Structure formats: structure tokens, C-alpha cells
PDB file of C-alpha atoms in Angstrom:
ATOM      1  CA  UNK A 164      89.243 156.377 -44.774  1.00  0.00           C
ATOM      2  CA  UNK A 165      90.991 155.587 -41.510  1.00  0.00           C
ATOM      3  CA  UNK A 166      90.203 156.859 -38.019  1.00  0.00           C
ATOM      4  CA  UNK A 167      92.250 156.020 -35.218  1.00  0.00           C
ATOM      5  CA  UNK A 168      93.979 152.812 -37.620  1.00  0.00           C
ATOM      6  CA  UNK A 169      90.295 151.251 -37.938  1.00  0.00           C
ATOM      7  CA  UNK A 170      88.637 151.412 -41.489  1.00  0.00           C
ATOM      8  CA  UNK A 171      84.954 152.494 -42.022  1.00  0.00           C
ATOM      9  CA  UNK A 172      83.963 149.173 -42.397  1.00  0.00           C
ATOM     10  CA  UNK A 173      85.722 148.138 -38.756  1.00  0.00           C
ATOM     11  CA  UNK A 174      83.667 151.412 -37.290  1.00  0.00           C
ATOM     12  CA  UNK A 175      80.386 149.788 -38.734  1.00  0.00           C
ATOM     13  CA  UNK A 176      81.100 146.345 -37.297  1.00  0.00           C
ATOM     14  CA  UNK A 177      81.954 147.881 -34.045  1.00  0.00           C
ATOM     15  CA  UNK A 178      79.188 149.976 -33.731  1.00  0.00           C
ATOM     16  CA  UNK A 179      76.414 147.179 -34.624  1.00  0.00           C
ATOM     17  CA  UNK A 180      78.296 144.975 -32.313  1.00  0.00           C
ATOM     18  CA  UNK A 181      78.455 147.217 -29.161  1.00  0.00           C
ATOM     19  CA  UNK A 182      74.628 148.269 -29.391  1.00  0.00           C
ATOM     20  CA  UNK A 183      73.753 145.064 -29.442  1.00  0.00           C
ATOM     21  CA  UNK A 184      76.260 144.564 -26.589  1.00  0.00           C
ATOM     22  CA  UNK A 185      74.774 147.232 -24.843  1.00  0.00           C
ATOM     23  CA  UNK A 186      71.608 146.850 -25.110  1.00  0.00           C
ATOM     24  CA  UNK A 187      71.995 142.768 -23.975  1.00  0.00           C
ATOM     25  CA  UNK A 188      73.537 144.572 -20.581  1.00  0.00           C
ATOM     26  CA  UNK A 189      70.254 146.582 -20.324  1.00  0.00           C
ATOM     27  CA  UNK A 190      67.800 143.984 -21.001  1.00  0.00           C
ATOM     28  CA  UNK A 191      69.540 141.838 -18.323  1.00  0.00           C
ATOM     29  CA  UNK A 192      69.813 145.374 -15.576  1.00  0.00           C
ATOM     30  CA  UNK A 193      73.670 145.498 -15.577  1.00  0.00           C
ATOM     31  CA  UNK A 194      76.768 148.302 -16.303  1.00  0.00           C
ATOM     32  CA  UNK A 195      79.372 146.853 -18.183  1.00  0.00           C
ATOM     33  CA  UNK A 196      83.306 148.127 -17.931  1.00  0.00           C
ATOM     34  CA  UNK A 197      85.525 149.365 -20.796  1.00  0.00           C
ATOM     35  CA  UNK A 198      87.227 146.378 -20.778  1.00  0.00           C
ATOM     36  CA  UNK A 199      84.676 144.014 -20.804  1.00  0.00           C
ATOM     37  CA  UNK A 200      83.099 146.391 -23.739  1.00  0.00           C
ATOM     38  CA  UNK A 201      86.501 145.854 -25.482  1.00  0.00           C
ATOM     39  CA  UNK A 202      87.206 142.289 -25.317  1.00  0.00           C
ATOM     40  CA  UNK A 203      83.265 141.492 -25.799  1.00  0.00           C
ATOM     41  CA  UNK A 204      83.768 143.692 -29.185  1.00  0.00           C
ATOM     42  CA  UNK A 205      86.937 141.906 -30.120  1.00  0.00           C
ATOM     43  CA  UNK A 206      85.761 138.251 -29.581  1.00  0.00           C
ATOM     44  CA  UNK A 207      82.119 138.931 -31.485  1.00  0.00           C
ATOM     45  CA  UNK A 208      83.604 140.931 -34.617  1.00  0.00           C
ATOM     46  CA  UNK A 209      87.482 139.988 -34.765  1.00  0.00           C
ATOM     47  CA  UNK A 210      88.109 143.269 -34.668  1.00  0.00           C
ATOM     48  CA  UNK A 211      91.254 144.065 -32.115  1.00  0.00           C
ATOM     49  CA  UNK A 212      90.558 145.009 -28.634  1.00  0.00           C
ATOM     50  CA  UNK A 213      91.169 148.614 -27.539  1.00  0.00           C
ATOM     51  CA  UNK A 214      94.433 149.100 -25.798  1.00  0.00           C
ATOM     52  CA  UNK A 215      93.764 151.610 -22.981  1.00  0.00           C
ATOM     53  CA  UNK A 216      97.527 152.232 -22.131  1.00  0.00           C
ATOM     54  CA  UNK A 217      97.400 154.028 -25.202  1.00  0.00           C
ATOM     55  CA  UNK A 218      95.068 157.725 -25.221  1.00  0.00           C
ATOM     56  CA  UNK A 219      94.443 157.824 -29.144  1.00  0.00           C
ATOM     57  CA  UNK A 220      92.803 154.255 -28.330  1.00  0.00           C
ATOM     58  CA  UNK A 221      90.720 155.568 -25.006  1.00  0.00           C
ATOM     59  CA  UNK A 222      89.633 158.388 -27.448  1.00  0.00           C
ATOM     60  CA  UNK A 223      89.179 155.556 -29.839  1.00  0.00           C
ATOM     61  CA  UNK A 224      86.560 153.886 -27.527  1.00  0.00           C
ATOM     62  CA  UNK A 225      85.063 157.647 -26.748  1.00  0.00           C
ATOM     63  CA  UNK A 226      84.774 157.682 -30.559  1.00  0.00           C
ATOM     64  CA  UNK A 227      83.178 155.006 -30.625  1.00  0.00           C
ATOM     65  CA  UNK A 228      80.690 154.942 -27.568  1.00  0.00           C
ATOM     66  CA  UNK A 229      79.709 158.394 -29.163  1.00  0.00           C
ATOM     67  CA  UNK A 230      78.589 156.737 -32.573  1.00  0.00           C
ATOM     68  CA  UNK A 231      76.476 154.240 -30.197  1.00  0.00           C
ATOM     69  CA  UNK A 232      74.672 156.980 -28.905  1.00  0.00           C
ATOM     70  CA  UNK A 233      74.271 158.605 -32.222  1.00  0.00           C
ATOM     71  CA  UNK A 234      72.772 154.889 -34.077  1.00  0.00           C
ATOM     72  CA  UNK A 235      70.675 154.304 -31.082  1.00  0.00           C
ATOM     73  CA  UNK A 236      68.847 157.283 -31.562  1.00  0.00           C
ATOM     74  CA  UNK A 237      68.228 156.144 -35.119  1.00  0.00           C
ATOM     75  CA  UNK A 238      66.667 152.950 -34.236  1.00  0.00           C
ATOM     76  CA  UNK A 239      65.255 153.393 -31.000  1.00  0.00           C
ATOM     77  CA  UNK A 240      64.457 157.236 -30.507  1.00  0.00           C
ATOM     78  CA  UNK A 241      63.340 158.312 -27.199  1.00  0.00           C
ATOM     79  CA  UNK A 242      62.415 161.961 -26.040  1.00  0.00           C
ATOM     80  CA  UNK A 243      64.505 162.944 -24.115  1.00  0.00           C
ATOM     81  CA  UNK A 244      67.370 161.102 -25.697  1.00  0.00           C
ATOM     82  CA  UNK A 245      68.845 157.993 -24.079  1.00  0.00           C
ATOM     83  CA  UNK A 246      72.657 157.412 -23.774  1.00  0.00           C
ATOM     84  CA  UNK A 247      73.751 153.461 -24.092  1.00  0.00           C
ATOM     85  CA  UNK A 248      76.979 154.521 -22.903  1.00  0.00           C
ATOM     86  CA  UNK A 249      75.131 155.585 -19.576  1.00  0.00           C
ATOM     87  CA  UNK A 250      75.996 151.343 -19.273  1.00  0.00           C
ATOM     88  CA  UNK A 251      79.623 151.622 -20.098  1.00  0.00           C
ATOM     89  CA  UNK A 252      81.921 153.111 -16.804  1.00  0.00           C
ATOM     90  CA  UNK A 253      85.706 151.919 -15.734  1.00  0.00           C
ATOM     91  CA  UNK A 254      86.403 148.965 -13.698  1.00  0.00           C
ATOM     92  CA  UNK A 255      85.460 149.522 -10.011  1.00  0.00           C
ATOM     93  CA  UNK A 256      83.872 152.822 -10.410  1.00  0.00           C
ATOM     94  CA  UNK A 257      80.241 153.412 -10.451  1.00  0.00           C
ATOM     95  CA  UNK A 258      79.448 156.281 -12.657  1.00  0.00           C
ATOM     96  CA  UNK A 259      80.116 157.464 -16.713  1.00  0.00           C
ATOM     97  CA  UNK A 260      83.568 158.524 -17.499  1.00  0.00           C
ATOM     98  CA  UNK A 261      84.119 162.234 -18.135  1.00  0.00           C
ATOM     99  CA  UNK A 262      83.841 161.952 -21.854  1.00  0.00           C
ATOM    100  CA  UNK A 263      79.760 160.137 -21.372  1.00  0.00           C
ATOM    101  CA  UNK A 264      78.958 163.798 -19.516  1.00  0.00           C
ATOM    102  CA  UNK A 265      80.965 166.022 -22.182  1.00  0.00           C
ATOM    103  CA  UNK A 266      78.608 164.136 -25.150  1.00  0.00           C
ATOM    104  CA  UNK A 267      75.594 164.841 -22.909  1.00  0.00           C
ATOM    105  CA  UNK A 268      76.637 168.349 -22.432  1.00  0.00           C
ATOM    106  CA  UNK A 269      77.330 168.569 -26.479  1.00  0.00           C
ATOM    107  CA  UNK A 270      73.939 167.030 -26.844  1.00  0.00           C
ATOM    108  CA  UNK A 271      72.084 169.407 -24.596  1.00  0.00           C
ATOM    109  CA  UNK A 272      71.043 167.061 -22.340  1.00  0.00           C
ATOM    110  CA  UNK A 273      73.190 168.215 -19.439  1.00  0.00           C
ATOM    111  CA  UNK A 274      74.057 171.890 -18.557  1.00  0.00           C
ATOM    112  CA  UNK A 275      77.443 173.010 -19.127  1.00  0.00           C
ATOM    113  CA  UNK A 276      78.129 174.163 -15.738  1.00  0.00           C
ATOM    114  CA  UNK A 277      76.735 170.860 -14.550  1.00  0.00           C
ATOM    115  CA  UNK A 278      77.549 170.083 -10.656  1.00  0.00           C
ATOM    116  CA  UNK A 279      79.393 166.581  -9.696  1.00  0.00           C
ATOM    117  CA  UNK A 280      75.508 165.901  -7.442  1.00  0.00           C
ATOM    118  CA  UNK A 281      74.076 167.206 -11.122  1.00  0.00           C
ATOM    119  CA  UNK A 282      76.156 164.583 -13.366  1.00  0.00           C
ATOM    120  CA  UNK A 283      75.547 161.672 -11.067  1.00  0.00           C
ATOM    121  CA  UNK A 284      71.978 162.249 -11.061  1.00  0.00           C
ATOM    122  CA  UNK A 285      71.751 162.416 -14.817  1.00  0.00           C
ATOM    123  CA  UNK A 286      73.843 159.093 -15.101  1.00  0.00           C
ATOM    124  CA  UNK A 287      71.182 157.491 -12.955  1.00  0.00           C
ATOM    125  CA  UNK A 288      68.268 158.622 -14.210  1.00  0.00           C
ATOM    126  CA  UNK A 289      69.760 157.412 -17.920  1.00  0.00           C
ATOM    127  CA  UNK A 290      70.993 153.839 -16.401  1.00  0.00           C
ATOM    128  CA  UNK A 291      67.788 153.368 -14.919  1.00  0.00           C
ATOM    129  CA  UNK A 292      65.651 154.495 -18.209  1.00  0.00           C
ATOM    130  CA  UNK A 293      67.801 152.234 -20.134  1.00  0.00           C
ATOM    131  CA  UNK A 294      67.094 149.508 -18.303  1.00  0.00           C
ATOM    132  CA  UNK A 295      63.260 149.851 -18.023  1.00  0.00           C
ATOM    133  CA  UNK A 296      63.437 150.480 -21.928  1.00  0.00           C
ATOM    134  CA  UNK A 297      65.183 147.807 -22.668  1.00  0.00           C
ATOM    135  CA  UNK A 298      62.655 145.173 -20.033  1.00  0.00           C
ATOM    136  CA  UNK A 299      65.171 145.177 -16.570  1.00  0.00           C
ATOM    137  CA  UNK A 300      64.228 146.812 -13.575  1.00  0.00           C
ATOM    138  CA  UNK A 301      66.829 149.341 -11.946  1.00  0.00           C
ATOM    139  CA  UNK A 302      70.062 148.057 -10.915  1.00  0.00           C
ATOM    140  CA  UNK A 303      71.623 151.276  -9.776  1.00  0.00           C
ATOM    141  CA  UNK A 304      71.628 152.327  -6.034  1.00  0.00           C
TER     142      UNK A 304
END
């Protein structure tokens, strides 16, 4: 089956490959951008990068950064749950995109009626428990 053009196979490639990306930026106490995610992905699998012109590609990488967070917590549980794609935020900009707070909201971790002060403050607190899981110290200010 095919979702968003990419086979099953190219999800399961993808998804190995960004954990392991993500989890590299942890252990080392950085954030990493969508594009760098992308073009990381693309050179280490030879998969094709995401084009983020496009929206059914952004909602590919959402896709995507979604089935990180659902593998992680298959290999590496943690109470409460961790979010890799805490790591993951657009160039310049130093928070999660909008769809890293909808999956915490889906995944009870963050109240629906969450406040802006609220969403920030959960973003940190999972950047920072990422990277003292994963052997960094904090990197967030």
C-alpha cells in the first residue's frame, strides 16, 4: 500500500532512519530543523527528500514524525511518554510545530485547551528529558 507516494517498505526505512537521527541529535544536546531531518533522511536511506512547498508532503513529514513517536515508545518506553519530535522544529524558530502539540494533545499528554505559556513549557520539559535520556545535558534556554 501507498501513503503519501511512499511504499510500506519506504515508511519502515524512514522511520528506523529518523529515530536513529533523532536520537544522535539528543545524545549530542541539539534540535534539528525539518530540513535538515529531510535531507539527513534522504542521504542515509535514498529515499527522496520531503518537498515542503508541497502540504500532502509537510503532512507527509507529520506522518512520519508521528510514527517516530509511536516506535520510540516501543523501544525505549518512558512514563510519561517522550516525544523525539520534541527535537524536530522549522528553521529559525525555537519551538515544535503545531502538528508536535496536536499528537501530544491526541496522546493525552497535553490538555486540549492548552495555553501558548502551556505548549512551550511542555516542549521544554520534553527537549530537555530527551536529552538527559539520551546522555546530553539541556540545550534549551
Amino acid at each position: 500500500m501507498s501513503v503519501y507516494g511512499r511504499a510500506d517498505s519506504e515508511w519502515g526505512e524512514l522511520v528506523a532512519a529518523g529515530r536513529a537521527f533523532l536520537v544522535e541529535r539528543a545524545n549530542l544536546g541539539k534540535l534539528t530543523s525539518y530540513t535538515e531531518l529531510s535531507v539527513t533522511l534522504a542521504r542515509r536511506t535514498g529515499c527522496r527528500p520531503f518537498n515542503f512547498e508541497r502540504a500532502d508532503e509537510r503532512a507527509a513529514m507529520g506522518r512520519l514524525l508521528g510514527l517516530i513517536v509511536e516506535r520510540d515508545q516501543e523501544v525505549a518506553p518512558s512514563d510519561p511518554p517522550l516525544m523525539l519530535s520534541a527535537l524536530v522544529n522549522y528553521l529559525g524558530a525555537n519551538d515544535a510545530g503545531s502538528g508536535f502539540y496536536q499528537l501530544a494533545k491526541e496522546l493525552q499528554l497535553l490538555p486540549m485547551s492548552a495555553s501558548a505559556d502551556e505548549k512551550f513549557g511542555f516542549w521544554v520539559k520534553q527537549v530537555k528529558r530527551l536529552h538527559e535520556r539520551h546522555g546530553a545535558g539541556p540545550a534549551v534556554a
